[in-house]
Amino acid sequence: MAHQTPIEYEQASPVVKAVYDDIMATRKTDWVNNFWKVLAHHPATLQRIWGNIKQVMGSGSLDPLTKELVYVAVSITNNCGYCIASHSAGARARGMTDEQFSELLAVIGLANETNRLAVGYGVPIDEAFLPR
Amino acid sequence: MAHQTPIEYEQASPVVKAVYDDIMATRKTDWVNNFWKVLAHHPATLQRIWGNIKQVMGSGSLDPLTKELVYVAVSITNNCGYCIASHSAGARARGMTDEQFSELLAVIGLANETNRLAVGYGVPIDEAFLPR
Amino acid sequence: MAHQTPIEYEQASPVVKAVYDDIMATRKTDWVNNFWKVLAHHPATLQRIWGNIKQVMGSGSLDPLTKELVYVAVSITNNCGYCIASHSAGARARGMTDEQFSELLAVIGLANETNRLAVGYGVPIDEAFLPR
Amino acid sequence: MAHQTPIEYEQASPVVKAVYDDIMATRKTDWVNNFWKVLAHHPATLQRIWGNIKQVMGSGSLDPLTKELVYVAVSITNNCGYCIASHSAGARARGMTDEQFSELLAVIGLANETNRLAVGYGVPIDEAFLPR
Amino acid sequence: MAHQTPIEYEQASPVVKAVYDDIMATRKTDWVNNFWKVLAHHPATLQRIWGNIKQVMGSGSLDPLTKELVYVAVSITNNCGYCIASHSAGARARGMTDEQFSELLAVIGLANETNRLAVGYGVPIDEAFLPR
Amino acid sequence: MAHQTPIEYEQASPVVKAVYDDIMATRKTDWVNNFWKVLAHHPATLQRIWGNIKQVMGSGSLDPLTKELVYVAVSITNNCGYCIASHSAGARARGMTDEQFSELLAVIGLANETNRLAVGYGVPIDEAFLPR
């Protein structure tokens, strides 16, 4: 899989460089992490995913830290090592403390446990939880 | 699976009633949802899981709404219908708006997409993300 | 998906009937559950999967009840409603009690929790656990 | 993630040492595996999870070896490398043979296959499997 | 969850109607399926996801039928009932036969089995499979 | 886990050698990948799984390349590193280009995203998608 070697800025095509520039400008940083440098092998995917991330992860009615915590929760449940590392770093950059990280993991762990109990026992959904 | 019929308060043993009472007192409500009424078939599990939930989901360095959002993220990723219904309700009870729910789902969806891209491409973890 | 209507014995082709007959003879029973009646839409799959089940689920160094418990554990973790129902029934037919079912679910739930904690914290594998 | 360095006994706080002591006494061993040494970064989680494991994994109506086999089944289905290693070791310590390990994997593999077939074909649940 | 009621064309805002119109024009059809009518509760998500689908699922170096088969494979592995139904229909609309559907399910099932065997046995990656 | 050391041809028993020979003859190649060499620790599993692979992955109404693409899609969704490596190689050997691999990953990623959106919003299945 030749795809997985990250493409550095200097080697990148103008289209890819433009995305890297936008990533750095948006994040007010001077580097780009490997996820983007690998997606760069397929510029259409690079542009599409970066466009999605900009739209979804920006500030809205949920703050950026909360969004990163949710990202970590999904990534741990899916067991994606790269994503756990990068979004844990993202959460820390937005202020997550060690204590918050541990509380986050406690919630993720317990949710995974009760998910299986609810499925295994076949718990019927309460009237009060049904859409009205 | 005879287990799945919820055990109502009136039918419950004293040990189970004590947990139901604690659930209602802790939540300042007068009802108990089916998850607990089904776990009641095995009182040791009922007590253990309720003890875990009380410890993990209470206020800490993460606020209760954030914890419910994380719970919903895990439950959707695991596809647990009961858990999505109950924890979405829990999040709404703690103030989640329709707009926040939709932003939450957007983050969950996108995280699931990029998790697979990172795994599929075998993206190497950046030095900056490694533990020091 | 026309596939999902179960094919009853009377409607079945000779090849399918032969598998149904072997299922009933092997299990010493006079009925066939829907899983096989749906696979019957593709006889090659029906024969192949039944051959696998006969080889894998028969008595060996693990007893049939233990194998059913493991099947339930996988099915709950994968959230397969049909499989939870059929293999819980299979486990009960081999002697599983209500207490055992609840202990099984407790193990399944807790394993799902600690799986996520180990992944989330990135616990390094102990020397003692490495293959020698 | 500073969390992931295991905390050794000598460096541990009295609260953490007490849990380590209880782990070693309960298991009649003189060492503690990394899972606990990493959870030690958050003593409340360490105490809570150890309490759960003691309650759930002890002898009951299912024997400890069966519980370990179920743990391995969940861990493989969730793809948790640490958990596969530690609970395979746990199962071997309780008597699992190489032949039993291979039969276990055969069941786990086949369950994962038929789970997808049942879901993909949308097999309707038989009357006989419904709760009464 | 008021979100889940589909929003019909007549009730839709101009922004949502424009997406519905583009879906129908692109697909050369006169109806819109519920997935889009539910996303319509959050127009930004509706526009974003439709834009992604148009870009990704259109004809490229993989033909549209192959893409639908892959979509079904992911949806079955994730156990998404809606997605299995809608993308199976999509595959049939692009020519998938009953025989192809059954072969598809056979591959999906077997892949799920061997995935767990490879993980459970910890098979080391062959030199020949490493990126060069 | 002594199981995971691959068993080389020279060390193999006659039963195992016969399977290796059939793998090489079927694939018109002179080597066997580690998956089979590890399964060789349990010859009954080796024979059974190879028999399944031969039946399922051979040419039928779906061509071998399409089957490999589906295998990769399942393996990425399940996060099986060995399987991603081996079946990506299998797909390349059957003609998959870099562009096709990237399009494949785009479909897999997006399917994982919309799967969670459909589940999270609880989208009702359209009449048109129900079996008739």
Coordinates of N, CA and C in Angstrom, one line a residue, chain A residues 72 75-77 79 81 84-85 88 92 96-109, chain B residues 131, chain C residues 113-125, chain D residues 1-7 34-46 48-49 80 82-83:
Chain A
V72 N -13.3 11.3 20.5 CA -12.5 10.3 21.2 C -13.4 9.1 21.6
S75 N -13.9 7.0 18.6 CA -12.6 6.4 18.2 C -12.2 5.2 19.1
I76 N -12.5 5.4 20.4 CA -12.2 4.3 21.3 C -13.1 3.1 21.1
T77 N -14.4 3.4 20.8 CA -15.4 2.3 20.6 C -15.1 1.6 19.3
N79 N -12.0 1.5 18.1 CA -10.6 1.0 18.3 C -9.7 1.5 17.2
G81 N -6.5 3.5 16.6 CA -5.4 4.0 17.4 C -5.0 5.4 16.9
I84 N -7.6 7.9 18.2 CA -7.5 8.1 19.6 C -6.4 9.1 19.9
A85 N -5.2 8.8 19.3 CA -4.1 9.7 19.6 C -4.3 11.1 19.1
S88 N -7.3 12.8 21.1 CA -7.0 13.1 22.5 C -6.1 14.3 22.5
R92 N -6.9 17.8 24.4 CA -6.0 18.5 25.3 C -5.6 19.9 24.8
M96 N -8.7 19.9 27.7 CA -9.0 18.7 28.5 C -7.9 18.4 29.5
T97 N -8.3 18.2 30.7 CA -7.3 17.8 31.8 C -7.2 16.3 31.9
D98 N -6.2 15.9 32.6 CA -6.0 14.4 32.9 C -7.3 13.9 33.6
E99 N -7.8 14.6 34.5 CA -9.0 14.2 35.3 C -10.2 14.0 34.3
Q100 N -10.3 15.0 33.4 CA -11.4 14.9 32.4 C -11.2 13.7 31.5
F101 N -10.0 13.5 31.1 CA -9.7 12.3 30.2 C -10.2 11.0 30.9
S102 N -9.8 10.9 32.2 CA -10.2 9.7 32.9 C -11.7 9.6 33.1
E103 N -12.3 10.7 33.3 CA -13.8 10.6 33.5 C -14.4 10.3 32.1
L104 N -13.9 10.8 31.1 CA -14.4 10.5 29.7 C -14.3 9.0 29.5
L105 N -13.1 8.4 29.8 CA -12.9 7.0 29.6 C -13.9 6.1 30.5
A106 N -14.1 6.6 31.7 CA -15.1 5.9 32.5 C -16.5 5.9 31.9
V107 N -16.9 7.0 31.3 CA -18.2 7.1 30.7 C -18.2 6.1 29.5
I108 N -17.2 6.2 28.7 CA -17.1 5.4 27.5 C -17.2 3.9 27.8
G109 N -16.4 3.5 28.8 CA -16.4 2.1 29.3 C -17.7 1.7 29.8
Chain B
P131 N 2.9 9.5 23.4 CA 3.0 9.9 24.8 C 4.5 10.2 25.1
Chain C
E113 N -16.7 -3.3 28.7 CA -16.2 -2.1 29.4 C -14.7 -2.1 29.4
T114 N -14.1 -3.1 29.9 CA -12.6 -3.1 30.1 C -11.9 -3.2 28.8
N115 N -12.5 -3.7 27.8 CA -11.9 -3.6 26.4 C -11.7 -2.2 26.0
R116 N -12.7 -1.4 26.3 CA -12.6 0.1 25.9 C -11.6 0.8 26.7
L117 N -11.5 0.4 28.0 CA -10.5 1.1 28.9 C -9.1 0.7 28.5
A118 N -8.9 -0.5 28.2 CA -7.5 -1.0 27.7 C -7.1 -0.3 26.5
V119 N -8.1 -0.2 25.5 CA -7.8 0.5 24.2 C -7.6 2.0 24.5
G120 N -8.5 2.6 25.2 CA -8.5 4.1 25.4 C -7.2 4.5 26.1
Y121 N -6.8 3.7 27.1 CA -5.6 4.1 27.9 C -4.3 3.6 27.2
G122 N -4.5 2.8 26.2 CA -3.3 2.2 25.5 C -2.4 1.4 26.4
V123 N -3.0 0.5 27.1 CA -2.2 -0.3 28.1 C -1.2 -1.1 27.3
P124 N 0.1 -1.0 27.7 CA 1.1 -1.9 27.1 C 1.0 -3.3 27.5
I125 N 1.2 -4.3 26.6 CA 1.0 -5.7 27.0 C 2.2 -6.1 27.8
Chain D
M1 N -0.7 11.5 26.1 CA -1.4 10.7 27.1 C -0.4 10.2 28.1
A2 N -0.1 11.0 29.1 CA 0.8 10.6 30.2 C 0.2 9.4 31.0
H3 N -1.1 9.2 30.8 CA -1.7 8.1 31.6 C -1.1 6.7 31.4
Q4 N -0.6 6.5 30.2 CA -0.4 5.1 29.9 C 0.9 4.4 30.5
T5 N 1.7 5.2 31.1 CA 2.8 4.6 31.8 C 2.3 3.8 33.1
P6 N 2.6 2.6 33.2 CA 2.1 1.8 34.4 C 2.7 2.4 35.7
I7 N 1.9 2.5 36.7 CA 2.4 3.0 38.0 C 2.9 1.8 38.8
N34 N -0.4 -4.9 33.9 CA -0.4 -3.4 33.5 C -1.7 -2.8 33.5
F35 N -2.8 -3.5 33.2 CA -4.1 -2.9 33.1 C -4.4 -2.2 34.4
W36 N -4.1 -2.8 35.5 CA -4.4 -2.1 36.8 C -3.4 -1.0 37.1
K37 N -2.2 -1.2 36.6 CA -1.1 -0.2 36.9 C -1.4 1.1 36.0
V38 N -2.1 0.9 35.0 CA -2.5 2.1 34.2 C -3.8 2.7 34.7
L39 N -4.7 1.9 35.1 CA -5.9 2.5 35.7 C -5.6 3.2 37.0
A40 N -4.4 2.9 37.6 CA -4.0 3.6 38.9 C -3.9 5.1 38.7
H41 N -3.8 5.6 37.5 CA -3.7 7.0 37.3 C -5.0 7.7 37.7
H42 N -6.1 6.9 37.8 CA -7.4 7.4 38.3 C -7.9 6.5 39.4
P43 N -7.5 6.7 40.6 CA -7.8 5.7 41.7 C -9.3 5.3 41.8
A44 N -10.2 6.3 41.5 CA -11.6 5.9 41.6 C -12.0 4.9 40.6
T45 N -11.4 5.0 39.4 CA -11.7 4.0 38.3 C -11.0 2.7 38.7
L46 N -9.8 2.7 39.2 CA -9.1 1.5 39.6 C -10.0 0.7 40.7
R48 N -13.2 1.0 41.3 CA -14.5 0.6 40.8 C -14.4 -0.6 39.9
I49 N -13.4 -0.6 39.0 CA -13.3 -1.7 38.0 C -12.8 -3.0 38.7
C80 N -9.5 -6.2 20.9 CA -8.7 -5.5 21.9 C -7.5 -6.4 22.2
Y82 N -4.7 -6.1 24.0 CA -4.3 -6.3 25.4 C -5.2 -7.3 26.1
C83 N -6.5 -7.2 25.8 CA -7.5 -8.0 26.5 C -7.4 -9.5 26.0

